[in-house]
Short mmCIF file of C-alpha atoms in Angstrom, two decimals:
data_model
loop_
_atom_site.label_atom_id
_atom_site.label_comp_id
_atom_site.label_asym_id
_atom_site.label_seq_id
_atom_site.Cartn_x
_atom_site.Cartn_y
_atom_site.Cartn_z
CA UNK O 27 37.01 -93.92 -15.88
CA UNK O 28 39.64 -91.41 -16.95
CA UNK O 29 39.06 -88.02 -18.51
CA UNK O 30 39.62 -87.55 -22.24
CA UNK O 31 43.11 -86.29 -23.09
CA UNK O 32 41.79 -82.99 -24.50
CA UNK O 33 40.07 -82.24 -21.18
CA UNK O 34 43.29 -82.88 -19.29
CA UNK O 35 45.26 -80.60 -21.58
CA UNK O 36 42.69 -77.81 -21.24
CA UNK O 37 42.54 -78.14 -17.46
CA UNK O 38 46.32 -77.86 -17.17
CA UNK O 39 46.27 -74.33 -18.58
CA UNK O 40 44.02 -73.09 -15.76
CA UNK O 41 47.04 -73.32 -13.47
CA UNK O 42 49.06 -70.94 -15.64
CA UNK O 43 48.08 -67.30 -15.36
CA UNK O 44 49.31 -64.57 -17.69
CA UNK O 45 51.08 -61.48 -16.39
CA UNK O 46 47.95 -59.50 -17.23
CA UNK O 47 45.73 -61.87 -15.23
CA UNK O 48 48.05 -61.56 -12.24
CA UNK O 49 48.13 -57.77 -12.56
CA UNK O 50 44.31 -57.67 -12.59
CA UNK O 51 43.72 -60.16 -9.79
CA UNK O 52 40.93 -59.62 -7.25
CA UNK O 53 43.59 -58.49 -4.76
CA UNK O 54 44.76 -55.72 -7.10
CA UNK O 55 41.16 -54.66 -7.73
CA UNK O 56 40.67 -54.49 -3.95
CA UNK O 57 43.68 -52.17 -3.70
CA UNK O 58 46.12 -54.64 -2.14
CA UNK O 59 49.66 -53.96 -3.33
CA UNK O 60 51.63 -56.81 -4.89
CA UNK O 61 54.38 -56.48 -2.27
CA UNK O 62 51.86 -56.68 0.58
CA UNK O 63 50.31 -59.78 -0.95
CA UNK O 64 53.73 -61.42 -1.40
CA UNK O 65 54.54 -60.72 2.25
CA UNK O 66 51.26 -62.30 3.41
CA UNK O 67 51.86 -65.33 1.18
CA UNK O 68 55.34 -65.81 2.63
CA UNK O 69 53.93 -65.55 6.15
CA UNK O 70 51.17 -68.03 5.35
CA UNK O 71 53.60 -70.50 3.74
CA UNK O 72 55.78 -70.26 6.85
CA UNK O 73 52.72 -70.96 9.00
CA UNK O 74 51.81 -74.01 6.88
CA UNK O 75 55.37 -75.33 7.19
CA UNK O 76 55.40 -74.73 10.95
CA UNK O 77 52.11 -76.60 11.32
CA UNK O 78 53.44 -79.45 9.19
CA UNK O 79 56.52 -79.76 11.41
CA UNK O 80 54.54 -79.62 14.66
CA UNK O 81 52.13 -82.25 13.35
CA UNK O 82 55.05 -84.32 12.03
CA UNK O 83 53.47 -84.50 8.59
CA UNK O 84 55.31 -85.81 5.54
CA UNK O 85 56.55 -83.06 3.22
CA UNK O 86 54.08 -83.91 0.42
CA UNK O 87 50.86 -82.67 2.09
CA UNK O 88 52.67 -79.53 3.21
CA UNK O 89 53.84 -78.77 -0.32
CA UNK O 90 50.36 -79.52 -1.70
CA UNK O 91 48.84 -77.07 0.80
CA UNK O 92 51.35 -74.41 -0.23
CA UNK O 93 50.61 -75.04 -3.91
CA UNK O 94 46.86 -74.71 -3.39
CA UNK O 95 47.37 -71.55 -1.35
CA UNK O 96 49.36 -69.96 -4.15
CA UNK O 97 47.07 -71.17 -6.91
CA UNK O 98 43.72 -70.27 -5.43
CA UNK O 99 44.68 -67.00 -3.81
CA UNK O 100 45.69 -65.58 -7.21
CA UNK O 101 42.46 -65.79 -9.06
#
């Protein structure tokens, strides 16, 4: 059974964070600088891609992992 259209539309907005929400993320509250966080994200994305290559995974699961990393490490 599929979700009602209104629920889908509401859930889509949870993936879009405002500039204010990003500026007040848990990382910022913990004192982690934006540049330091970006560097760690880049390193982690590189690690995910390296693992994907070594495991000979299709690109899709690698991209999904990177997307989840970026989405759930922001809020």
